[in-house]
Coordinates of C-alpha atoms in Angstrom, one line a residue:
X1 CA -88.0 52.0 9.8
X2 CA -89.9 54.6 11.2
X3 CA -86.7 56.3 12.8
X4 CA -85.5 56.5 9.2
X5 CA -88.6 57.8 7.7
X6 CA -88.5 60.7 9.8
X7 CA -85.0 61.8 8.8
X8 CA -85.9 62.0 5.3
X9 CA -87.1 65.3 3.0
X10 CA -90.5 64.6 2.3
X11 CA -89.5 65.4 -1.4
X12 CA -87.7 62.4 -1.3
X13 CA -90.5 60.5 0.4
X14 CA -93.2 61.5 -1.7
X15 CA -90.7 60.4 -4.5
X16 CA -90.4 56.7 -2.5
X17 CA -94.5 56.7 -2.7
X18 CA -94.3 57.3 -6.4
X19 CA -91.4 55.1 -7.2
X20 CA -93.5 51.9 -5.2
X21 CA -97.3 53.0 -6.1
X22 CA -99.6 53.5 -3.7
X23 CA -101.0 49.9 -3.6
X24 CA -97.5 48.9 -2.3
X25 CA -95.7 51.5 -0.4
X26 CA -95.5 50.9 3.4
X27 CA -98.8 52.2 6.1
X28 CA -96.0 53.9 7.9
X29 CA -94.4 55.6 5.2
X30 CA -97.9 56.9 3.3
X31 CA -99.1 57.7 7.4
X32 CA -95.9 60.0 7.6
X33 CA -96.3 61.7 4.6
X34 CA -99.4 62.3 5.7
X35 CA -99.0 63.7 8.9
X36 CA -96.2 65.4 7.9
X37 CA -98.6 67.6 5.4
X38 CA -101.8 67.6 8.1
X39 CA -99.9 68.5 11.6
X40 CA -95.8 69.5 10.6
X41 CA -96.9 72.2 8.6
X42 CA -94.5 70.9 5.7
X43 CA -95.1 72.8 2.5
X44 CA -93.1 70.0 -0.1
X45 CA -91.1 71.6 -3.0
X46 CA -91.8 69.2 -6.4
X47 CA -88.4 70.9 -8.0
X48 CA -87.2 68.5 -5.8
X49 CA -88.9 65.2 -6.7
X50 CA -87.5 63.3 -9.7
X51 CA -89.2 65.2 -13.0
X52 CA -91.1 61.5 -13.9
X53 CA -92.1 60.6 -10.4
X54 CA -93.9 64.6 -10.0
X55 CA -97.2 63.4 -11.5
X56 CA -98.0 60.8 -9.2
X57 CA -96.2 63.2 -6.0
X58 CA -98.3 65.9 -6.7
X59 CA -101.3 64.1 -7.2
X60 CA -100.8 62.6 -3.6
X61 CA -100.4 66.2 -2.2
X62 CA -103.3 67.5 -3.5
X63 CA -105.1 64.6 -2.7
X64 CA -104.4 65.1 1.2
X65 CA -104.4 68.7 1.2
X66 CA -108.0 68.3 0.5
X67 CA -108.9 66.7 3.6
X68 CA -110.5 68.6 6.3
X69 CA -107.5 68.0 8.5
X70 CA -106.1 71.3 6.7
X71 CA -107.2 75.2 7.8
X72 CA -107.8 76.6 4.5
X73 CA -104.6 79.3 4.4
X74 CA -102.6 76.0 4.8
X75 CA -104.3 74.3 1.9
X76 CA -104.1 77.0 -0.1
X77 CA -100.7 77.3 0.4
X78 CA -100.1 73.6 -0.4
X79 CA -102.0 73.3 -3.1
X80 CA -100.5 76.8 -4.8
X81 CA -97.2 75.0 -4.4
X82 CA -97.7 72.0 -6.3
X83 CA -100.2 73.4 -8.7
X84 CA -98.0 74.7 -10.9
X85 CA -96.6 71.2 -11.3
X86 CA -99.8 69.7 -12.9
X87 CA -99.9 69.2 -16.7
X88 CA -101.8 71.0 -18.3
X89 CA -103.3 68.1 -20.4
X90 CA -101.9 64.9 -18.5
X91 CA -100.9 62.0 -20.6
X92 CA -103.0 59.1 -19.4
X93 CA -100.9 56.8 -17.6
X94 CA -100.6 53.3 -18.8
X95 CA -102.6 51.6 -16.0
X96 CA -106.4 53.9 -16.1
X97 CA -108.1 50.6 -15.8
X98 CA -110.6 51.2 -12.3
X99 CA -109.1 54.6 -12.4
X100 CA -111.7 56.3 -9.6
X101 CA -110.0 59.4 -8.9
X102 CA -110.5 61.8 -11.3
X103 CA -108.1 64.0 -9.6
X104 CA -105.0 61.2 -10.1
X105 CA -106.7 61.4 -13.8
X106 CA -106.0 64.9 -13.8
X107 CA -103.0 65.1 -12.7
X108 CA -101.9 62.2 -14.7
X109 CA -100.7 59.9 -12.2
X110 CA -100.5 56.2 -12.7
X111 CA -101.8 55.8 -9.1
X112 CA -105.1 56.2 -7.6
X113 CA -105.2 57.0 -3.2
X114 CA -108.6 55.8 -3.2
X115 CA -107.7 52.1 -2.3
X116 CA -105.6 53.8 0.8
X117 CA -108.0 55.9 2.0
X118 CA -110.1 53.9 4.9
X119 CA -105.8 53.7 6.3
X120 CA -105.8 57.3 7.0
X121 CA -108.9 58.0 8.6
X122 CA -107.7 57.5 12.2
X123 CA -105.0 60.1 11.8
X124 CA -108.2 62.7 11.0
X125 CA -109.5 62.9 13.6
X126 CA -109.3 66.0 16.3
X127 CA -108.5 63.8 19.1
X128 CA -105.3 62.0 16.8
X129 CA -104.6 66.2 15.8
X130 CA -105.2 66.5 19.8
X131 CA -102.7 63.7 21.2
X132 CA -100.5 65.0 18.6
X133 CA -100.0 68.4 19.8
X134 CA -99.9 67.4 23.4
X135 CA -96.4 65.2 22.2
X136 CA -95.0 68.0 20.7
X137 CA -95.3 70.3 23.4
X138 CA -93.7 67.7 25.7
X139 CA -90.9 66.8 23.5
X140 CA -90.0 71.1 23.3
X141 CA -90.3 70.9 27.0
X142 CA -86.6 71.1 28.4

């Protein structure tokens, strides 16, 4: 699984996070996406993300561009990209009930990242950012 999660656009795997919610897509996928906005310096185009599954995508990139993972040129950046994708008034998605977020309400997303969260932390830290550098220089290594 995670050989194949790698291949793909993260267009198309933000739109696999939308199309299974939150509460049910996979650690490793939702950890990818993640790092893949945090460390790969990824920068997803929502053009490409199914029209009906861009709510809930760019709620879950503006959610993690506002971590502190980000330098703030790099958040900017993200967040300009998928900022012109937000409604201007959402329509309220049919599940609000224990809606916490009130950027998913925003945004009008029918998912909330909140319940996620706690998963994520360990891939915060400067060590994880750390260790992760230190792989990548030894994979460009000939």
């Amino acid at each position: 699984m995670k050989r194949q999660v790698r291949r793909m656009a993260l267009e198309r795997m933000l739109g696999d996070v939308a199309r299974q919610g939150v509460a049910h897509v996979s650690p490793e996928l939702l950890r990818e996406v993640a790092e893949r906005l945090w460390y790969a310096g990824e920068v997803p185009n929502l053009a490409k993300v199914p029209a009906n599954l861009r709510p809930d995508a760019g709620y879950l990139v503006d959610r993690l561009a506002r971590f502190n993972v980000l330098p703030k040129e790099r958040k900017l950046q993200v967040l300009s990209a998928v900022r012109q994708y937000q409604p201007a008034s959402p329509t309220p998605a049919a599940d609000v009930t224990g809606r916490k977020d009130p950027l998913a309400v925003a945004w009008g997303a029918s998912m909330d990242l909140t319940c996620r969260l706690g998963e994520l932390m360990p891939y915060q830290t400067r060590q994880y950012a750390s260790d992760k550098a230190k792989v990548a220089a030894v994979s460009l290594t000939p």
